[in-house]
Amino acid sequence: MILPKANRLNSEQLSEVSAIVADFDCTLQPIVGAVRTIYAIVGDERDDLMVNRIEGLAYIERVDRIQSPHKLMDRRSDLASHSIKLGAVTLGQELLIIAGQCTIDPKNPTLFYETAQAVKEAGAHALRGGVWKPRTNPYSFQGDAKSLDILMEAHSRTGLPVDAEVMDETQLHLALEAGVHMIQVGARNALNYSLLTAIGKAIAGRSTLVLLKRSIHLGSVNEFISAAEYIVSYGNPNVMLCPRGTSPTLEGYRNHPDESITPLLKEKTWAPVIVDPSHSVGRAVYVPSCALAAVAYGADGLCIESHVKPAQGIGDDPKQALTPEVLASTIRQAKNLWASLHA
Ligand code: PEP
Ligand code: MN
């Protein structure tokens, strides 16, 4: 829908705009109001270049698109009936719980095996474990490819599907070859379109899932959904959106908790929303209430950092990880809340 600055386009302006839309196989349909005339674009109006050319005209106020820019992720897409499964869980039928360590310590695999067993007993359906880590400080532990074997061993021991973040194509292919079930795109790479494209291509034809975090810096709802569209456009629709707090922070928390974005996402897209309360608030003591708030806002799942001995953990674990006992009570309350909201 094209809105001119004046009450209507003059005939010269009308022919200029008509010529632009014709270049994109569209036509114009004036909608004459009592005071103002606006112009519907008839045809596929999703091409950004067409919109940019029209909005670049000095006499145009703006173009409002009726069609969604993310045609596959849109709630009205045929993909809306696609159901995503992870292990025994079908998203939407029960609350999905992913839990495990922020970071696998390659020097201490036993701790990870114990964590894996403990999160399973606490009620988690999938196990997370950081193999390669995006660290703000270049001198912090950056992860180790050896941890991939530890992650897969924990999968064999517990039967839980596993999730790990990849930051580049080499890591992506190593993770897929090892059999990682869910590829995590971190908040720092959430808008790395080359990586999103590489993931989309690499998982096409596989049952792999992707957990796409929200970018750190207050990314808009549409930007978030469009990032998922990059992956899904190559044919595998198993993408889940993961709000994890944004920057600037709410003083006292690690980030600004953003579980409240969930209903806004759900209005626009069919994709499941899995909230990560751990990175959102950044301290174990605040994680349970953030997790419950996420469920109240309509989240389909939670991704929670947990460790058998947080004080012996590395990465975020000493600060953020829930002990298995607190994880178990959080999961129990979250599942009860989910069930009461979906009864
Ligand atoms: C993580 O999951 O440990 C992590 C680094 O997450 P994020 O990308 O959300 O910071
Ligand atoms: Mn972490």
Coordinates of N, CA, C and O and ligand atoms in Angstrom, one line a residue, residues 102-103 128 133 254 279 305 315-317 320, ligand 2:
C102 N 26.8 -24.7 30.1 CA 27.2 -23.7 29.1 C 28.3 -24.2 28.3 O 28.2 -24.2 27.0
T103 N 29.3 -24.7 29.0 CA 30.5 -25.1 28.3 C 31.0 -26.5 28.8 O 30.9 -26.8 30.0
R128 N 22.1 -29.7 26.3 CA 23.0 -28.7 25.7 C 24.4 -28.8 26.2 O 24.6 -29.2 27.4
K133 N 33.0 -21.9 21.9 CA 32.4 -20.8 22.7 C 32.7 -19.4 22.1 O 33.8 -19.1 21.9
R254 N 22.1 -9.7 33.4 CA 23.1 -9.8 32.4 C 22.7 -9.0 31.1 O 23.5 -8.4 30.5
H279 N 20.8 -16.8 29.9 CA 21.6 -15.7 29.4 C 20.9 -14.4 29.5 O 21.5 -13.3 29.6
E305 N 20.7 -23.4 31.4 CA 22.0 -23.9 31.8 C 22.0 -24.5 33.2 O 21.5 -23.9 34.1
G315 N 33.2 -21.1 31.6 CA 32.2 -20.3 30.8 C 31.2 -19.6 31.8 O 31.6 -19.1 32.8
D316 N 30.0 -19.7 31.5 CA 28.9 -19.1 32.3 C 28.5 -19.9 33.5 O 27.7 -19.4 34.3
D317 N 28.9 -21.1 33.5 CA 28.4 -22.1 34.5 C 28.5 -21.6 36.0 O 27.5 -21.8 36.7
Q320 N 25.7 -18.8 36.2 CA 24.3 -19.0 35.7 C 23.7 -20.3 35.9 O 22.4 -20.5 35.9
Ligands
MN2 MN 26.4 -19.8 28.2

